[in-house]
GROMACS .gro file of C-alpha atoms in nm:
model
  418
    1MET     CA    1  17.949  18.559 -24.188
    2LYS     CA    2  18.042  18.768 -24.424
    3VAL     CA    3  18.360  18.861 -24.413
    4LEU     CA    4  18.623  19.163 -24.607
    5VAL     CA    5  18.980  19.154 -24.549
    6ILE     CA    6  19.134  19.457 -24.663
    7GLY     CA    7  19.522  19.393 -24.798
    8GLY     CA    8  19.704  19.244 -25.090
    9GLY     CA    9  19.981  19.052 -24.939
   10ALA     CA   10  20.131  18.691 -24.787
   11ARG     CA   11  19.970  18.774 -24.431
   12GLU     CA   12  19.660  18.846 -24.594
   13HIS     CA   13  19.619  18.566 -24.824
   14ALA     CA   14  19.719  18.318 -24.459
   15LEU     CA   15  19.445  18.517 -24.304
   16CYS     CA   16  19.202  18.398 -24.639
   17ARG     CA   17  19.327  18.088 -24.630
   18SER     CA   18  19.209  18.035 -24.267
   19LEU     CA   19  18.895  18.182 -24.287
   20SER     CA   20  18.802  18.012 -24.640
   21LEU     CA   21  18.856  17.711 -24.412
   22ASP     CA   22  18.635  17.843 -24.133
   23PRO     CA   23  18.255  17.679 -24.166
   24ASP     CA   24  18.130  17.994 -24.036
   25VAL     CA   25  18.211  18.225 -24.296
   26THR     CA   26  17.995  18.191 -24.607
   27ALA     CA   27  18.095  18.447 -24.800
   28LEU     CA   28  18.466  18.552 -24.836
   29HIS     CA   29  18.590  18.873 -24.991
   30CYS     CA   30  18.923  19.056 -25.046
   31ALA     CA   31  19.063  19.409 -25.131
   32PRO     CA   32  19.264  19.481 -25.367
   33GLY     CA   33  19.397  19.094 -25.312
   34ASN     CA   34  19.631  18.955 -25.506
   35ALA     CA   35  19.675  18.625 -25.780
   36GLY     CA   36  19.640  18.375 -25.484
   37ILE     CA   37  19.390  18.529 -25.277
   38ALA     CA   38  19.198  18.492 -25.592
   39GLU     CA   39  19.163  18.147 -25.545
   40VAL     CA   40  18.994  18.154 -25.190
   41ALA     CA   41  18.795  18.483 -25.212
   42GLU     CA   42  18.622  18.746 -25.458
   43LEU     CA   43  18.871  19.002 -25.525
   44HIS     CA   44  18.763  19.401 -25.546
   45PRO     CA   45  18.956  19.696 -25.628
   46VAL     CA   46  18.969  19.973 -25.321
   47ASP     CA   47  19.216  20.228 -25.215
   48GLN     CA   48  19.318  20.069 -24.876
   49LEU     CA   49  19.455  20.419 -24.734
   50ASP     CA   50  19.090  20.566 -24.773
   51GLY     CA   51  18.847  20.478 -24.480
   52ASP     CA   52  18.537  20.584 -24.646
   53ALA     CA   53  18.566  20.367 -24.968
   54VAL     CA   54  18.666  20.065 -24.761
   55ALA     CA   55  18.380  20.132 -24.536
   56ARG     CA   56  18.155  20.169 -24.860
   57LEU     CA   57  18.244  19.864 -24.999
   58ALA     CA   58  18.220  19.667 -24.684
   59ALA     CA   59  17.811  19.794 -24.652
   60GLU     CA   60  17.763  19.754 -24.992
   61LEU     CA   61  17.903  19.349 -25.003
   62GLY     CA   62  17.682  19.323 -24.635
   63SER     CA   63  18.040  19.240 -24.457
   64GLU     CA   64  17.953  19.139 -24.073
   65LEU     CA   65  18.304  19.191 -24.017
   66VAL     CA   66  18.580  19.364 -24.141
   67VAL     CA   67  18.959  19.197 -24.134
   68VAL     CA   68  19.240  19.515 -24.168
   69GLY     CA   69  19.558  19.340 -24.274
   70PRO     CA   70  19.826  19.598 -24.368
   71GLU     CA   71  19.989  19.897 -24.092
   72ALA     CA   72  19.902  20.167 -24.349
   73PRO     CA   73  19.504  20.132 -24.343
   74LEU     CA   74  19.553  20.130 -23.964
   75VAL     CA   75  19.736  20.451 -23.928
   76ALA     CA   76  19.543  20.618 -24.150
   77GLY     CA   77  19.229  20.522 -23.979
   78VAL     CA   78  19.071  20.300 -24.190
   79ALA     CA   79  18.921  20.073 -23.900
   80ASP     CA   80  18.773  20.399 -23.782
   81ALA     CA   81  18.564  20.460 -24.057
   82VAL     CA   82  18.438  20.112 -24.073
   83ARG     CA   83  18.332  20.128 -23.718
   84ALA     CA   84  18.180  20.462 -23.803
   85ALA     CA   85  17.926  20.279 -24.030
   86GLY     CA   86  17.839  20.033 -23.778
   87ILE     CA   87  18.040  19.753 -23.896
   88PRO     CA   88  18.237  19.544 -23.663
   89CYS     CA   89  18.595  19.581 -23.763
   90PHE     CA   90  18.907  19.373 -23.658
   91GLY     CA   91  19.170  19.649 -23.614
   92PRO     CA   92  19.299  19.916 -23.382
   93SER     CA   93  19.149  20.295 -23.408
   94LYS     CA   94  19.417  20.581 -23.602
   95GLU     CA   95  19.531  20.686 -23.245
   96ALA     CA   96  19.565  20.338 -23.116
   97ALA     CA   97  19.773  20.261 -23.399
   98ARG     CA   98  20.025  20.528 -23.320
   99LEU     CA   99  20.181  20.228 -23.096
  100GLU     CA  100  20.305  20.145 -23.433
  101GLY     CA  101  20.287  20.438 -23.632
  102SER     CA  102  20.527  20.595 -23.408
  103LYS     CA  103  20.821  20.425 -23.231
  104ALA     CA  104  20.864  20.761 -22.977
  105PHE     CA  105  20.481  20.723 -22.862
  106ALA     CA  106  20.576  20.330 -22.817
  107LYS     CA  107  20.850  20.413 -22.596
  108ASP     CA  108  20.606  20.663 -22.414
  109VAL     CA  109  20.352  20.379 -22.384
  110MET     CA  110  20.600  20.158 -22.255
  111ALA     CA  111  20.758  20.368 -21.973
  112ALA     CA  112  20.393  20.459 -21.860
  113ALA     CA  113  20.328  20.110 -21.851
  114SER     CA  114  20.651  19.993 -21.671
  115VAL     CA  115  20.707  19.727 -21.974
  116PRO     CA  116  21.072  19.654 -22.007
  117THR     CA  117  21.238  19.754 -22.363
  118ALA     CA  118  21.571  19.898 -22.475
  119ARG     CA  119  21.733  20.245 -22.348
  120SER     CA  120  21.679  20.496 -22.600
  121TYR     CA  121  21.673  20.862 -22.710
  122VAL     CA  122  21.419  21.021 -22.968
  123CYS     CA  123  21.617  21.243 -23.159
  124THR     CA  124  21.516  21.581 -23.439
  125THR     CA  125  21.885  21.751 -23.512
  126PRO     CA  126  22.200  21.613 -23.614
  127GLU     CA  127  22.323  21.706 -23.240
  128GLU     CA  128  22.091  21.502 -23.079
  129ILE     CA  129  22.202  21.204 -23.321
  130ASP     CA  130  22.619  21.269 -23.254
  131GLU     CA  131  22.531  21.271 -22.885
  132ALA     CA  132  22.319  20.929 -22.896
  133LEU     CA  133  22.505  20.741 -23.081
  134ASP     CA  134  22.844  20.853 -22.870
  135ALA     CA  135  22.624  20.748 -22.561
  136PHE     CA  136  22.542  20.384 -22.662
  137GLY     CA  137  22.828  20.275 -22.915
  138ALA     CA  138  22.835  20.016 -23.171
  139PRO     CA  139  22.649  19.797 -23.280
  140TYR     CA  140  22.404  20.100 -23.348
  141VAL     CA  141  22.034  20.073 -23.337
  142VAL     CA  142  21.868  20.330 -23.579
  143LYS     CA  143  21.493  20.369 -23.596
  144ASP     CA  144  21.303  20.590 -23.807
  145ASP     CA  145  20.997  20.674 -23.612
  146GLY     CA  146  20.768  20.645 -23.867
  147LEU     CA  147  20.593  20.358 -24.089
  148ALA     CA  148  20.861  20.205 -24.321
  149ALA     CA  149  20.715  19.893 -24.439
  150GLY     CA  150  20.982  19.710 -24.196
  151LYS     CA  151  21.247  19.851 -24.357
  152GLY     CA  152  21.281  20.150 -24.173
  153VAL     CA  153  21.587  19.977 -23.898
  154VAL     CA  154  21.941  19.981 -23.958
  155VAL     CA  155  22.164  19.800 -23.700
  156THR     CA  156  22.487  19.832 -23.778
  157ASP     CA  157  22.877  19.858 -23.672
  158ASP     CA  158  22.914  20.121 -23.923
  159LEU     CA  159  22.877  20.486 -23.732
  160ALA     CA  160  22.863  20.664 -24.066
  161ALA     CA  161  22.590  20.431 -24.187
  162ALA     CA  162  22.454  20.467 -23.892
  163ARG     CA  163  22.429  20.827 -23.882
  164GLU     CA  164  22.331  20.870 -24.225
  165HIS     CA  165  22.007  20.664 -24.169
  166ALA     CA  166  21.941  20.864 -23.878
  167LEU     CA  167  21.971  21.194 -24.077
  168ALA     CA  168  21.744  21.099 -24.321
  169CYS     CA  169  21.491  21.047 -24.076
  170ASP     CA  170  21.218  21.350 -23.957
  171ARG     CA  171  21.249  21.181 -23.640
  172VAL     CA  172  21.435  20.896 -23.518
  173VAL     CA  173  21.469  20.669 -23.209
  174ILE     CA  174  21.873  20.518 -23.147
  175GLU     CA  175  21.882  20.255 -22.880
  176GLU     CA  176  22.076  20.035 -22.704
  177PHE     CA  177  22.207  19.728 -22.885
  178LEU     CA  178  21.966  19.363 -22.768
  179ASP     CA  179  22.172  19.073 -22.780
  180GLY     CA  180  21.968  18.778 -22.743
  181PRO     CA  181  21.734  18.566 -22.975
  182GLU     CA  182  21.460  18.756 -23.125
  183VAL     CA  183  21.085  18.607 -23.067
  184SER     CA  184  20.747  18.753 -23.204
  185LEU     CA  185  20.485  18.709 -23.010
  186PHE     CA  186  20.109  18.807 -23.149
  187ALA     CA  187  19.764  18.855 -22.893
  188ILE     CA  188  19.464  18.937 -22.979
  189THR     CA  189  19.246  19.179 -22.733
  190ASP     CA  190  18.907  19.383 -22.754
  191GLY     CA  191  19.119  19.611 -22.521
  192VAL     CA  192  19.026  19.446 -22.235
  193THR     CA  193  19.083  19.092 -22.254
  194VAL     CA  194  19.439  18.976 -22.434
  195LEU     CA  195  19.452  18.646 -22.552
  196PRO     CA  196  19.817  18.554 -22.637
  197LEU     CA  197  19.884  18.317 -23.009
  198GLN     CA  198  20.203  18.131 -23.000
  199PRO     CA  199  20.563  18.251 -23.036
  200ALA     CA  200  20.731  18.238 -23.363
  201GLN     CA  201  21.048  18.365 -23.514
  202ASP     CA  202  21.149  18.585 -23.822
  203PHE     CA  203  21.449  18.616 -24.025
  204LYS     CA  204  21.483  18.982 -24.120
  205ARG     CA  205  21.829  19.006 -24.306
  206ALA     CA  206  21.834  18.935 -24.664
  207LEU     CA  207  22.083  18.673 -24.683
  208ASP     CA  208  22.181  18.326 -24.502
  209GLY     CA  209  22.388  18.361 -24.168
  210ASP     CA  210  22.176  18.688 -24.083
  211GLU     CA  211  22.401  18.896 -24.379
  212GLY     CA  212  22.284  19.159 -24.559
  213PRO     CA  213  21.999  19.412 -24.513
  214ASN     CA  214  21.705  19.399 -24.339
  215THR     CA  215  21.379  19.321 -24.495
  216GLY     CA  216  21.034  19.259 -24.473
  217GLY     CA  217  21.103  18.882 -24.320
  218MET     CA  218  21.266  18.649 -24.509
  219GLY     CA  219  21.100  18.345 -24.368
  220ALA     CA  220  20.990  18.178 -23.999
  221TYR     CA  221  20.932  17.908 -23.801
  222SER     CA  222  20.679  17.821 -23.535
  223PRO     CA  223  20.723  17.641 -23.192
  224LEU     CA  224  21.054  17.727 -23.055
  225PRO     CA  225  21.161  17.492 -22.894
  226TRP     CA  226  21.436  17.603 -22.721
  227ALA     CA  227  21.184  17.889 -22.579
  228ASP     CA  228  21.115  17.877 -22.186
  229PRO     CA  229  20.736  17.733 -22.180
  230LYS     CA  230  20.684  17.974 -21.958
  231LEU     CA  231  20.761  18.257 -22.219
  232VAL     CA  232  20.394  18.310 -22.341
  233ASP     CA  233  20.288  18.399 -21.940
  234GLU     CA  234  20.561  18.610 -21.848
  235VAL     CA  235  20.528  18.788 -22.164
  236MET     CA  236  20.165  18.830 -22.107
  237GLU     CA  237  20.228  18.977 -21.793
  238SER     CA  238  20.508  19.221 -21.815
  239VAL     CA  239  20.423  19.336 -22.161
  240LEU     CA  240  20.092  19.249 -22.344
  241GLN     CA  241  19.816  19.330 -22.048
  242PRO     CA  242  20.004  19.621 -21.935
  243THR     CA  243  20.031  19.816 -22.287
  244VAL     CA  244  19.683  19.746 -22.323
  245ASP     CA  245  19.586  19.846 -21.998
  246GLU     CA  246  19.796  20.180 -22.022
  247LEU     CA  247  19.641  20.224 -22.366
  248ARG     CA  248  19.279  20.172 -22.241
  249ARG     CA  249  19.359  20.420 -21.933
  250ARG     CA  250  19.466  20.657 -22.169
  251GLY     CA  251  19.139  20.681 -22.309
  252THR     CA  252  19.309  20.540 -22.703
  253PRO     CA  253  19.191  20.157 -22.636
  254PHE     CA  254  19.373  19.892 -22.856
  255SER     CA  255  19.127  19.647 -23.003
  256GLY     CA  256  19.262  19.413 -23.273
  257LEU     CA  257  19.625  19.220 -23.329
  258LEU     CA  258  19.925  19.344 -23.076
  259TYR     CA  259  20.255  19.183 -23.226
  260ALA     CA  260  20.522  19.210 -22.962
  261GLY     CA  261  20.892  19.166 -23.141
  262LEU     CA  262  21.113  19.045 -22.820
  263ALA     CA  263  21.445  18.968 -22.720
  264ILE     CA  264  21.517  18.759 -22.494
  265ILE     CA  265  21.850  18.875 -22.313
  266SER     CA  266  22.017  18.754 -21.987
  267ARG     CA  267  21.808  19.024 -21.740
  268GLY     CA  268  21.477  18.883 -21.916
  269VAL     CA  269  21.242  18.963 -22.179
  270ARG     CA  270  21.286  19.318 -22.336
  271VAL     CA  271  21.064  19.477 -22.619
  272ILE     CA  272  21.212  19.565 -22.954
  273GLU     CA  273  20.886  19.711 -23.108
  274PHE     CA  274  20.521  19.671 -23.110
  275ASN     CA  275  20.321  19.656 -23.447
  276ALA     CA  276  19.953  19.674 -23.485
  277ARG     CA  277  19.854  19.405 -23.690
  278PHE     CA  278  20.006  19.027 -23.817
  279GLY     CA  279  20.321  19.002 -23.855
  280ASP     CA  280  20.440  18.904 -24.217
  281PRO     CA  281  20.618  18.623 -24.215
  282GLU     CA  282  20.498  18.499 -23.873
  283THR     CA  283  20.141  18.544 -23.951
  284GLN     CA  284  20.196  18.236 -24.188
  285VAL     CA  285  20.359  17.950 -23.943
  286VAL     CA  286  20.129  18.076 -23.654
  287LEU     CA  287  19.790  18.054 -23.855
  288ALA     CA  288  19.901  17.708 -23.995
  289ARG     CA  289  19.927  17.588 -23.671
  290LEU     CA  290  19.621  17.711 -23.515
  291GLN     CA  291  19.328  17.482 -23.491
  292THR     CA  292  19.073  17.725 -23.345
  293PRO     CA  293  18.841  17.867 -23.590
  294LEU     CA  294  18.946  18.205 -23.701
  295ALA     CA  295  18.651  18.412 -23.791
  296GLY     CA  296  18.504  18.422 -23.458
  297VAL     CA  297  18.793  18.531 -23.236
  298LEU     CA  298  18.857  18.819 -23.499
  299PHE     CA  299  18.477  18.870 -23.451
  300HIS     CA  300  18.489  18.841 -23.053
  301SER     CA  301  18.759  19.129 -23.065
  302ALA     CA  302  18.560  19.335 -23.288
  303ASN     CA  303  18.270  19.348 -23.051
  304GLY     CA  304  18.437  19.358 -22.757
  305THR     CA  305  18.369  18.986 -22.626
  306LEU     CA  306  18.716  18.844 -22.628
  307ASP     CA  307  18.595  18.728 -22.287
  308VAL     CA  308  18.378  18.459 -22.386
  309GLN     CA  309  18.593  18.324 -22.638
  310PRO     CA  310  18.693  17.946 -22.539
  311PRO     CA  311  19.111  17.903 -22.508
  312LEU     CA  312  19.282  17.884 -22.835
  313THR     CA  313  19.385  17.531 -22.940
  314TRP     CA  314  19.643  17.468 -23.163
  315ARG     CA  315  19.794  17.179 -23.356
  316ASP     CA  316  20.122  16.965 -23.234
  317ASP     CA  317  20.252  17.041 -23.626
  318ALA     CA  318  20.536  17.257 -23.676
  319ALA     CA  319  20.564  17.536 -23.951
  320VAL     CA  320  20.779  17.673 -24.180
  321THR     CA  321  20.756  17.939 -24.416
  322VAL     CA  322  21.008  18.053 -24.668
  323VAL     CA  323  21.002  18.363 -24.888
  324ILE     CA  324  21.117  18.375 -25.245
  325ALA     CA  325  21.213  18.736 -25.349
  326SER     CA  326  21.215  18.957 -25.634
  327HIS     CA  327  21.540  18.994 -25.813
  328ASN     CA  328  21.752  19.281 -25.610
  329TYR     CA  329  21.501  19.298 -25.305
  330PRO     CA  330  21.505  19.463 -25.067
  331ALA     CA  331  21.693  19.771 -25.317
  332THR     CA  332  21.468  19.848 -25.618
  333PRO     CA  333  21.316  19.427 -25.649
  334ARG     CA  334  21.209  19.390 -26.029
  335THR     CA  335  20.900  19.300 -26.130
  336GLY     CA  336  20.655  19.152 -26.401
  337ASP     CA  337  20.873  18.809 -26.435
  338PRO     CA  338  20.704  18.494 -26.463
  339ILE     CA  339  20.623  18.283 -26.194
  340GLU     CA  340  20.601  17.902 -26.285
  341GLY     CA  341  20.580  17.589 -26.079
  342LEU     CA  342  20.272  17.662 -25.878
  343ALA     CA  343  20.023  17.378 -26.023
  344GLU     CA  344  20.319  17.187 -25.905
  345VAL     CA  345  20.329  17.256 -25.557
  346ALA     CA  346  19.985  17.220 -25.568
  347ALA     CA  347  19.954  16.896 -25.704
  348GLU     CA  348  20.273  16.725 -25.541
  349ASP     CA  349  20.265  16.902 -25.164
  350ALA     CA  350  19.939  16.980 -25.046
  351PRO     CA  351  19.807  16.978 -24.830
  352THR     CA  352  20.128  16.981 -24.602
  353ALA     CA  353  20.310  17.246 -24.801
  354TYR     CA  354  20.139  17.499 -24.998
  355VAL     CA  355  20.228  17.899 -25.173
  356LEU     CA  356  20.073  18.200 -24.983
  357HIS     CA  357  20.090  18.477 -25.262
  358ALA     CA  358  20.265  18.851 -25.125
  359GLY     CA  359  20.359  19.042 -25.411
  360THR     CA  360  20.189  18.850 -25.727
  361ARG     CA  361  19.947  18.954 -26.016
  362HIS     CA  362  19.787  18.812 -26.306
  363GLU     CA  363  19.852  18.888 -26.669
  364GLY     CA  364  19.666  18.741 -26.900
  365ASP     CA  365  19.673  18.350 -26.789
  366ALA     CA  366  20.018  18.392 -26.643
  367VAL     CA  367  20.075  18.518 -26.261
  368VAL     CA  368  20.363  18.747 -26.226
  369SER     CA  369  20.552  18.896 -25.998
  370ALA     CA  370  20.442  19.253 -25.840
  371GLY     CA  371  20.660  19.302 -25.561
  372GLY     CA  372  20.998  19.270 -25.380
  373ARG     CA  373  20.813  18.985 -25.163
  374VAL     CA  374  20.654  18.749 -25.358
  375LEU     CA  375  20.563  18.392 -25.221
  376SER     CA  376  20.601  18.269 -24.907
  377VAL     CA  377  20.621  17.864 -24.928
  378THR     CA  378  20.457  17.754 -24.635
  379ALA     CA  379  20.467  17.363 -24.462
  380THR     CA  380  20.384  17.173 -24.185
  381GLY     CA  381  20.513  16.877 -24.060
  382GLU     CA  382  20.570  16.656 -23.748
  383ASP     CA  383  20.878  16.865 -23.641
  384LEU     CA  384  21.079  17.151 -23.759
  385THR     CA  385  21.285  16.932 -23.993
  386GLN     CA  386  21.013  16.735 -24.135
  387ALA     CA  387  20.837  17.080 -24.207
  388ARG     CA  388  21.159  17.286 -24.354
  389ASP     CA  389  21.221  16.966 -24.603
  390ARG     CA  390  20.867  16.988 -24.732
  391ALA     CA  391  20.882  17.381 -24.747
  392TYR     CA  392  21.240  17.336 -24.957
  393THR     CA  393  21.115  17.089 -25.178
  394ALA     CA  394  20.809  17.297 -25.273
  395VAL     CA  395  21.042  17.592 -25.281
  396GLY     CA  396  21.244  17.404 -25.512
  397ARG     CA  397  20.971  17.360 -25.794
  398ILE     CA  398  20.894  17.731 -25.788
  399ARG     CA  399  21.073  17.900 -26.097
  400LEU     CA  400  21.111  18.280 -26.080
  401ASP     CA  401  21.394  18.386 -26.321
  402GLY     CA  402  21.648  18.620 -26.071
  403SER     CA  403  21.483  18.508 -25.725
  404GLN     CA  404  21.656  18.491 -25.384
  405HIS     CA  405  21.543  18.294 -25.087
  406ARG     CA  406  21.706  18.219 -24.790
  407THR     CA  407  21.845  17.811 -24.773
  408ASP     CA  408  21.904  17.863 -24.368
  409ILE     CA  409  21.548  17.949 -24.229
  410ALA     CA  410  21.463  17.713 -23.912
  411ARG     CA  411  21.760  17.549 -23.987
  412GLU     CA  412  21.941  17.570 -23.631
  413ALA     CA  413  21.608  17.512 -23.443
  414ALA     CA  414  21.547  17.197 -23.599
  415GLN     CA  415  21.897  17.085 -23.536
  416GLY     CA  416  21.864  17.178 -23.162
  417LEU     CA  417  22.117  17.481 -23.179
  418GLY     CA  418  21.861  17.715 -23.073
   0.00000   0.00000   0.00000
């Protein structure tokens, strides 16, 4: 199978890495990719948001499967253009991707499907914003209705900061605060059959101890030793299958990766958000544990034949990923700094630890930073303690001027504190 992956972040590097290890993949391409992906796939320039351009590239390469990684191309309808060209595509249609593209739409779908979620108000005027903030009180949870690269959510006790963020959005969702541990659960679906993956937990705050501003994610781990063994079955029954069934009932079937961000509260599971694609950095740890070859699963999703896919198999290993971010991330990150130590990790730590590139590019023979989140250092081990140790050992070999990373990824879970 010839596969084309669209995107250029650590999520796409994780996807490309897994696909490159799949014996059924005979040719692997990525557009636009990054410096790390270039080691496992042939790179091509493309405007990710131009569906016709992506479809043309896929046809020129003889692609038999296109995998759309990021949310913006999906919301822009790139998967529709690829399918219209007669090429199987892993990723939801523009209409179905509204599940991530509009939080108000997602709330409407959840209400119709009786999916448990936080109580919320959709606001478009200052008066509605003030009423909603007053109704819920602190901590305030304020979400930009549209896409915001993982940084459109403010959770704060500061009423002025909450109101300022809300007023900066065209349309905003204000909801009750859910006090409980958060879990990410992915599911691959063809619009009918739903195949859950293993849960992960990510760390959205920039600094240790969950301090600092929200980011796109600073690290993740899997499995979750503190989680109820029945969690996946419960989420399948109360969240994932009802959501897929409701979208199909509306005539906008969801095919691709359905990501449920969940809060585990005293009253049970509640959906915080839906995404329409693999999450970053959770993908890095979930795919590190997946034993089933990836290409066939994605192909069955794209072709509506997921019902014939055998059950997924998983490694017993734990996985941890630690994000190395640029100076001043997530505000105005500095780019263009040289990255050193990548060869040392490859020589000293592989195969149990490896580096997935996010915001990188080649500058001559050097690899330099090209974004806010620069690298995802990922490691596996017999348990979370060993995986953490290996990940942070590898992180210690990386040299990037002014870079930052959290030192507490998976620490509490490894210590049995949940």
